[in-house]
Amino acid sequence: MLQKMRFLHTWFEKIVNGKGFDRCLKNIQILSYADGKCKAQFTVAEEHLSCFGLLHGGFTSSVIDVISSYALMSYQTGKPAGASVDLHVTFLKAAFPGEVVTVNAKTICAGKTLGFLAVELTKNDGKDVVARGQHTKFLMPIKK
């Protein structure tokens, strides 16, 4: 369990400190990672905002994509989860600068080629749902 968590933190640090798009996730904290679930948290900051001063939908979608992928990684091999096949996001409530958003992702099921995940972003200690996501991932074959 501890080894899986170390792997995730190493992987996450490499991604968010790289030169690619995932740098936008650098202020997310992974709180837990085990048994097909991943919990993360971030405080809405200026770099997360749309031009209207609210949590940006594209950022929200990226968070759902990445944190659900980590949930899937914890479900099976602990290795990178593969490619997105489908990502559906429902935006329910705005989040504003300074608010803490908690991300709860869980693996619904995973077979030989596909994994199905559900994600919920909440604020106000879980009282308000900001967004819900459903994510389907293609599972890369594991080389033996």
JSON list of C-alpha atoms in Angstrom, two decimals:
[
{"chain": "A", "resi": 1, "resn": "MET", "atom": "CA", "xyz": [0.00, 0.00, 0.00]},
{"chain": "A", "resi": 2, "resn": "LEU", "atom": "CA", "xyz": [2.72, 2.45, 0.99]},
{"chain": "A", "resi": 3, "resn": "GLN", "atom": "CA", "xyz": [4.72, 1.46, -2.08]},
{"chain": "A", "resi": 4, "resn": "LYS", "atom": "CA", "xyz": [1.74, 2.22, -4.34]},
{"chain": "A", "resi": 5, "resn": "MET", "atom": "CA", "xyz": [1.31, 5.63, -2.70]},
{"chain": "A", "resi": 6, "resn": "ARG", "atom": "CA", "xyz": [5.01, 6.41, -3.21]},
{"chain": "A", "resi": 7, "resn": "PHE", "atom": "CA", "xyz": [4.75, 5.39, -6.86]},
{"chain": "A", "resi": 8, "resn": "LEU", "atom": "CA", "xyz": [1.75, 7.68, -7.35]},
{"chain": "A", "resi": 9, "resn": "HIS", "atom": "CA", "xyz": [3.46, 10.65, -5.71]},
{"chain": "A", "resi": 10, "resn": "THR", "atom": "CA", "xyz": [6.58, 10.10, -7.82]},
{"chain": "A", "resi": 11, "resn": "TRP", "atom": "CA", "xyz": [4.48, 9.78, -10.97]},
{"chain": "A", "resi": 12, "resn": "PHE", "atom": "CA", "xyz": [2.36, 12.82, -10.10]},
{"chain": "A", "resi": 13, "resn": "GLU", "atom": "CA", "xyz": [5.41, 14.97, -9.32]},
{"chain": "A", "resi": 14, "resn": "LYS", "atom": "CA", "xyz": [7.00, 14.01, -12.63]},
{"chain": "A", "resi": 15, "resn": "ILE", "atom": "CA", "xyz": [3.87, 14.95, -14.55]},
{"chain": "A", "resi": 16, "resn": "VAL", "atom": "CA", "xyz": [3.07, 18.26, -12.85]},
{"chain": "A", "resi": 17, "resn": "ASN", "atom": "CA", "xyz": [6.69, 19.41, -12.94]},
{"chain": "A", "resi": 18, "resn": "GLY", "atom": "CA", "xyz": [7.12, 18.53, -16.61]},
{"chain": "A", "resi": 19, "resn": "LYS", "atom": "CA", "xyz": [6.69, 20.75, -19.63]},
{"chain": "A", "resi": 20, "resn": "GLY", "atom": "CA", "xyz": [3.29, 19.41, -20.69]},
{"chain": "A", "resi": 21, "resn": "PHE", "atom": "CA", "xyz": [-0.31, 20.36, -20.10]},
{"chain": "A", "resi": 22, "resn": "ASP", "atom": "CA", "xyz": [-0.52, 18.54, -16.75]},
{"chain": "A", "resi": 23, "resn": "ARG", "atom": "CA", "xyz": [1.42, 21.37, -15.12]},
{"chain": "A", "resi": 24, "resn": "CYS", "atom": "CA", "xyz": [-1.99, 22.95, -14.51]},
{"chain": "A", "resi": 25, "resn": "LEU", "atom": "CA", "xyz": [-2.51, 20.29, -11.82]},
{"chain": "A", "resi": 26, "resn": "LYS", "atom": "CA", "xyz": [0.51, 21.28, -9.73]},
{"chain": "A", "resi": 27, "resn": "ASN", "atom": "CA", "xyz": [-1.51, 22.60, -6.78]},
{"chain": "A", "resi": 28, "resn": "ILE", "atom": "CA", "xyz": [-3.57, 19.45, -6.31]},
{"chain": "A", "resi": 29, "resn": "GLN", "atom": "CA", "xyz": [-2.84, 17.33, -3.24]},
{"chain": "A", "resi": 30, "resn": "ILE", "atom": "CA", "xyz": [-3.40, 13.59, -3.36]},
{"chain": "A", "resi": 31, "resn": "LEU", "atom": "CA", "xyz": [-4.98, 12.64, -0.02]},
{"chain": "A", "resi": 32, "resn": "SER", "atom": "CA", "xyz": [-5.51, 8.92, -0.48]},
{"chain": "A", "resi": 33, "resn": "TYR", "atom": "CA", "xyz": [-4.95, 6.25, -3.12]},
{"chain": "A", "resi": 34, "resn": "ALA", "atom": "CA", "xyz": [-6.03, 2.63, -2.66]},
{"chain": "A", "resi": 35, "resn": "ASP", "atom": "CA", "xyz": [-8.48, -0.10, -3.63]},
{"chain": "A", "resi": 36, "resn": "GLY", "atom": "CA", "xyz": [-9.73, 1.56, -6.81]},
{"chain": "A", "resi": 37, "resn": "LYS", "atom": "CA", "xyz": [-10.22, 4.96, -5.21]},
{"chain": "A", "resi": 38, "resn": "CYS", "atom": "CA", "xyz": [-8.33, 8.23, -5.21]},
{"chain": "A", "resi": 39, "resn": "LYS", "atom": "CA", "xyz": [-9.10, 11.31, -3.15]},
{"chain": "A", "resi": 40, "resn": "ALA", "atom": "CA", "xyz": [-7.54, 14.69, -3.87]},
{"chain": "A", "resi": 41, "resn": "GLN", "atom": "CA", "xyz": [-8.02, 18.29, -2.88]},
{"chain": "A", "resi": 42, "resn": "PHE", "atom": "CA", "xyz": [-7.17, 21.77, -4.10]},
{"chain": "A", "resi": 43, "resn": "THR", "atom": "CA", "xyz": [-7.95, 25.35, -3.26]},
{"chain": "A", "resi": 44, "resn": "VAL", "atom": "CA", "xyz": [-9.42, 27.26, -6.20]},
{"chain": "A", "resi": 45, "resn": "ALA", "atom": "CA", "xyz": [-6.76, 29.74, -7.29]},
{"chain": "A", "resi": 46, "resn": "GLU", "atom": "CA", "xyz": [-6.41, 32.33, -10.04]},
{"chain": "A", "resi": 47, "resn": "GLU", "atom": "CA", "xyz": [-4.89, 29.82, -12.48]},
{"chain": "A", "resi": 48, "resn": "HIS", "atom": "CA", "xyz": [-8.02, 27.63, -12.17]},
{"chain": "A", "resi": 49, "resn": "LEU", "atom": "CA", "xyz": [-10.48, 30.37, -13.14]},
{"chain": "A", "resi": 50, "resn": "SER", "atom": "CA", "xyz": [-12.49, 31.12, -16.25]},
{"chain": "A", "resi": 51, "resn": "CYS", "atom": "CA", "xyz": [-12.84, 34.67, -17.54]},
{"chain": "A", "resi": 52, "resn": "PHE", "atom": "CA", "xyz": [-15.95, 34.92, -15.33]},
{"chain": "A", "resi": 53, "resn": "GLY", "atom": "CA", "xyz": [-13.94, 34.34, -12.14]},
{"chain": "A", "resi": 54, "resn": "LEU", "atom": "CA", "xyz": [-15.29, 30.81, -11.54]},
{"chain": "A", "resi": 55, "resn": "LEU", "atom": "CA", "xyz": [-13.64, 27.39, -11.56]},
{"chain": "A", "resi": 56, "resn": "HIS", "atom": "CA", "xyz": [-12.97, 26.68, -15.25]},
{"chain": "A", "resi": 57, "resn": "GLY", "atom": "CA", "xyz": [-14.82, 23.76, -16.81]},
{"chain": "A", "resi": 58, "resn": "GLY", "atom": "CA", "xyz": [-11.74, 22.66, -18.73]},
{"chain": "A", "resi": 59, "resn": "PHE", "atom": "CA", "xyz": [-9.71, 22.50, -15.54]},
{"chain": "A", "resi": 60, "resn": "THR", "atom": "CA", "xyz": [-12.52, 20.60, -13.84]},
{"chain": "A", "resi": 61, "resn": "SER", "atom": "CA", "xyz": [-12.57, 18.10, -16.71]},
{"chain": "A", "resi": 62, "resn": "SER", "atom": "CA", "xyz": [-8.79, 17.67, -16.51]},
{"chain": "A", "resi": 63, "resn": "VAL", "atom": "CA", "xyz": [-9.00, 17.00, -12.78]},
{"chain": "A", "resi": 64, "resn": "ILE", "atom": "CA", "xyz": [-11.70, 14.38, -13.36]},
{"chain": "A", "resi": 65, "resn": "ASP", "atom": "CA", "xyz": [-9.59, 12.74, -16.08]},
{"chain": "A", "resi": 66, "resn": "VAL", "atom": "CA", "xyz": [-6.40, 12.55, -14.04]},
{"chain": "A", "resi": 67, "resn": "ILE", "atom": "CA", "xyz": [-7.74, 11.70, -10.57]},
{"chain": "A", "resi": 68, "resn": "SER", "atom": "CA", "xyz": [-10.03, 8.97, -11.94]},
{"chain": "A", "resi": 69, "resn": "SER", "atom": "CA", "xyz": [-7.04, 7.55, -13.84]},
{"chain": "A", "resi": 70, "resn": "TYR", "atom": "CA", "xyz": [-5.20, 7.32, -10.52]},
{"chain": "A", "resi": 71, "resn": "ALA", "atom": "CA", "xyz": [-8.18, 5.54, -8.97]},
{"chain": "A", "resi": 72, "resn": "LEU", "atom": "CA", "xyz": [-7.98, 3.00, -11.79]},
{"chain": "A", "resi": 73, "resn": "MET", "atom": "CA", "xyz": [-4.22, 2.62, -11.28]},
{"chain": "A", "resi": 74, "resn": "SER", "atom": "CA", "xyz": [-4.84, 1.75, -7.63]},
{"chain": "A", "resi": 75, "resn": "TYR", "atom": "CA", "xyz": [-7.47, -0.81, -8.61]},
{"chain": "A", "resi": 76, "resn": "GLN", "atom": "CA", "xyz": [-5.23, -3.04, -10.66]},
{"chain": "A", "resi": 77, "resn": "THR", "atom": "CA", "xyz": [-1.55, -2.86, -11.39]},
{"chain": "A", "resi": 78, "resn": "GLY", "atom": "CA", "xyz": [-0.44, 0.50, -10.06]},
{"chain": "A", "resi": 79, "resn": "LYS", "atom": "CA", "xyz": [0.82, 1.29, -13.54]},
{"chain": "A", "resi": 80, "resn": "PRO", "atom": "CA", "xyz": [-0.39, 4.10, -15.86]},
{"chain": "A", "resi": 81, "resn": "ALA", "atom": "CA", "xyz": [-3.98, 3.41, -16.81]},
{"chain": "A", "resi": 82, "resn": "GLY", "atom": "CA", "xyz": [-4.16, 3.87, -20.59]},
{"chain": "A", "resi": 83, "resn": "ALA", "atom": "CA", "xyz": [-6.15, 6.14, -22.85]},
{"chain": "A", "resi": 84, "resn": "SER", "atom": "CA", "xyz": [-9.46, 7.91, -22.36]},
{"chain": "A", "resi": 85, "resn": "VAL", "atom": "CA", "xyz": [-12.33, 6.57, -24.44]},
{"chain": "A", "resi": 86, "resn": "ASP", "atom": "CA", "xyz": [-15.10, 8.76, -23.03]},
{"chain": "A", "resi": 87, "resn": "LEU", "atom": "CA", "xyz": [-15.31, 11.56, -20.50]},
{"chain": "A", "resi": 88, "resn": "HIS", "atom": "CA", "xyz": [-18.63, 13.01, -19.44]},
{"chain": "A", "resi": 89, "resn": "VAL", "atom": "CA", "xyz": [-18.87, 15.92, -17.00]},
{"chain": "A", "resi": 90, "resn": "THR", "atom": "CA", "xyz": [-21.94, 17.48, -15.43]},
{"chain": "A", "resi": 91, "resn": "PHE", "atom": "CA", "xyz": [-21.36, 20.91, -13.88]},
{"chain": "A", "resi": 92, "resn": "LEU", "atom": "CA", "xyz": [-23.69, 21.50, -10.95]},
{"chain": "A", "resi": 93, "resn": "LYS", "atom": "CA", "xyz": [-22.43, 24.44, -8.89]},
{"chain": "A", "resi": 94, "resn": "ALA", "atom": "CA", "xyz": [-19.82, 27.16, -9.27]},
{"chain": "A", "resi": 95, "resn": "ALA", "atom": "CA", "xyz": [-16.64, 27.17, -7.21]},
{"chain": "A", "resi": 96, "resn": "PHE", "atom": "CA", "xyz": [-14.96, 30.46, -6.38]},
{"chain": "A", "resi": 97, "resn": "PRO", "atom": "CA", "xyz": [-11.40, 31.57, -5.56]},
{"chain": "A", "resi": 98, "resn": "GLY", "atom": "CA", "xyz": [-10.32, 30.43, -2.10]},
{"chain": "A", "resi": 99, "resn": "GLU", "atom": "CA", "xyz": [-12.82, 27.58, -1.85]},
{"chain": "A", "resi": 100, "resn": "VAL", "atom": "CA", "xyz": [-11.48, 24.11, -1.13]},
{"chain": "A", "resi": 101, "resn": "VAL", "atom": "CA", "xyz": [-12.62, 21.46, -3.61]},
{"chain": "A", "resi": 102, "resn": "THR", "atom": "CA", "xyz": [-12.39, 17.77, -2.76]},
{"chain": "A", "resi": 103, "resn": "VAL", "atom": "CA", "xyz": [-12.22, 15.20, -5.55]},
{"chain": "A", "resi": 104, "resn": "ASN", "atom": "CA", "xyz": [-13.42, 11.65, -4.91]},
{"chain": "A", "resi": 105, "resn": "ALA", "atom": "CA", "xyz": [-12.84, 9.16, -7.72]},
{"chain": "A", "resi": 106, "resn": "LYS", "atom": "CA", "xyz": [-13.70, 5.48, -7.67]},
{"chain": "A", "resi": 107, "resn": "THR", "atom": "CA", "xyz": [-13.41, 2.57, -10.03]},
{"chain": "A", "resi": 108, "resn": "ILE", "atom": "CA", "xyz": [-16.84, 1.16, -10.82]},
{"chain": "A", "resi": 109, "resn": "CYS", "atom": "CA", "xyz": [-15.44, -1.86, -12.68]},
{"chain": "A", "resi": 110, "resn": "ALA", "atom": "CA", "xyz": [-12.54, -2.81, -14.89]},
{"chain": "A", "resi": 111, "resn": "GLY", "atom": "CA", "xyz": [-12.29, -5.68, -17.33]},
{"chain": "A", "resi": 112, "resn": "LYS", "atom": "CA", "xyz": [-9.63, -6.75, -19.79]},
{"chain": "A", "resi": 113, "resn": "THR", "atom": "CA", "xyz": [-9.86, -3.71, -22.05]},
{"chain": "A", "resi": 114, "resn": "LEU", "atom": "CA", "xyz": [-12.02, -1.05, -20.38]},
{"chain": "A", "resi": 115, "resn": "GLY", "atom": "CA", "xyz": [-12.25, 0.63, -16.99]},
{"chain": "A", "resi": 116, "resn": "PHE", "atom": "CA", "xyz": [-15.28, 2.61, -15.82]},
{"chain": "A", "resi": 117, "resn": "LEU", "atom": "CA", "xyz": [-14.91, 5.35, -13.22]},
{"chain": "A", "resi": 118, "resn": "ALA", "atom": "CA", "xyz": [-17.06, 7.85, -11.34]},
{"chain": "A", "resi": 119, "resn": "VAL", "atom": "CA", "xyz": [-15.90, 11.14, -9.86]},
{"chain": "A", "resi": 120, "resn": "GLU", "atom": "CA", "xyz": [-17.48, 13.78, -7.66]},
{"chain": "A", "resi": 121, "resn": "LEU", "atom": "CA", "xyz": [-16.06, 17.22, -6.89]},
{"chain": "A", "resi": 122, "resn": "THR", "atom": "CA", "xyz": [-17.48, 18.82, -3.75]},
{"chain": "A", "resi": 123, "resn": "LYS", "atom": "CA", "xyz": [-16.98, 21.93, -1.66]},
{"chain": "A", "resi": 124, "resn": "ASN", "atom": "CA", "xyz": [-18.10, 23.06, 1.80]},
{"chain": "A", "resi": 125, "resn": "ASP", "atom": "CA", "xyz": [-17.00, 19.76, 3.39]},
{"chain": "A", "resi": 126, "resn": "GLY", "atom": "CA", "xyz": [-19.00, 17.71, 0.89]},
{"chain": "A", "resi": 127, "resn": "LYS", "atom": "CA", "xyz": [-22.25, 19.65, 1.29]},
{"chain": "A", "resi": 128, "resn": "ASP", "atom": "CA", "xyz": [-22.23, 21.09, -2.24]},
{"chain": "A", "resi": 129, "resn": "VAL", "atom": "CA", "xyz": [-21.52, 19.10, -5.40]},
{"chain": "A", "resi": 130, "resn": "VAL", "atom": "CA", "xyz": [-19.54, 21.17, -7.90]},
{"chain": "A", "resi": 131, "resn": "ALA", "atom": "CA", "xyz": [-19.36, 18.56, -10.67]},
{"chain": "A", "resi": 132, "resn": "ARG", "atom": "CA", "xyz": [-19.80, 14.87, -11.41]},
{"chain": "A", "resi": 133, "resn": "GLY", "atom": "CA", "xyz": [-17.85, 12.93, -13.98]},
{"chain": "A", "resi": 134, "resn": "GLN", "atom": "CA", "xyz": [-17.95, 9.56, -15.67]},
{"chain": "A", "resi": 135, "resn": "HIS", "atom": "CA", "xyz": [-14.78, 8.34, -17.32]},
{"chain": "A", "resi": 136, "resn": "THR", "atom": "CA", "xyz": [-14.12, 5.30, -19.50]},
{"chain": "A", "resi": 137, "resn": "LYS", "atom": "CA", "xyz": [-10.52, 4.27, -20.06]},
{"chain": "A", "resi": 138, "resn": "PHE", "atom": "CA", "xyz": [-8.95, 1.83, -22.48]},
{"chain": "A", "resi": 139, "resn": "LEU", "atom": "CA", "xyz": [-6.65, -0.44, -20.49]},
{"chain": "A", "resi": 140, "resn": "MET", "atom": "CA", "xyz": [-3.27, -0.86, -22.08]},
{"chain": "A", "resi": 141, "resn": "PRO", "atom": "CA", "xyz": [-2.07, -4.48, -22.21]},
{"chain": "A", "resi": 142, "resn": "ILE", "atom": "CA", "xyz": [0.55, -5.19, -19.57]},
{"chain": "A", "resi": 143, "resn": "LYS", "atom": "CA", "xyz": [3.76, -6.53, -21.05]},
{"chain": "A", "resi": 144, "resn": "LYS", "atom": "CA", "xyz": [5.04, -9.65, -19.37]}
]
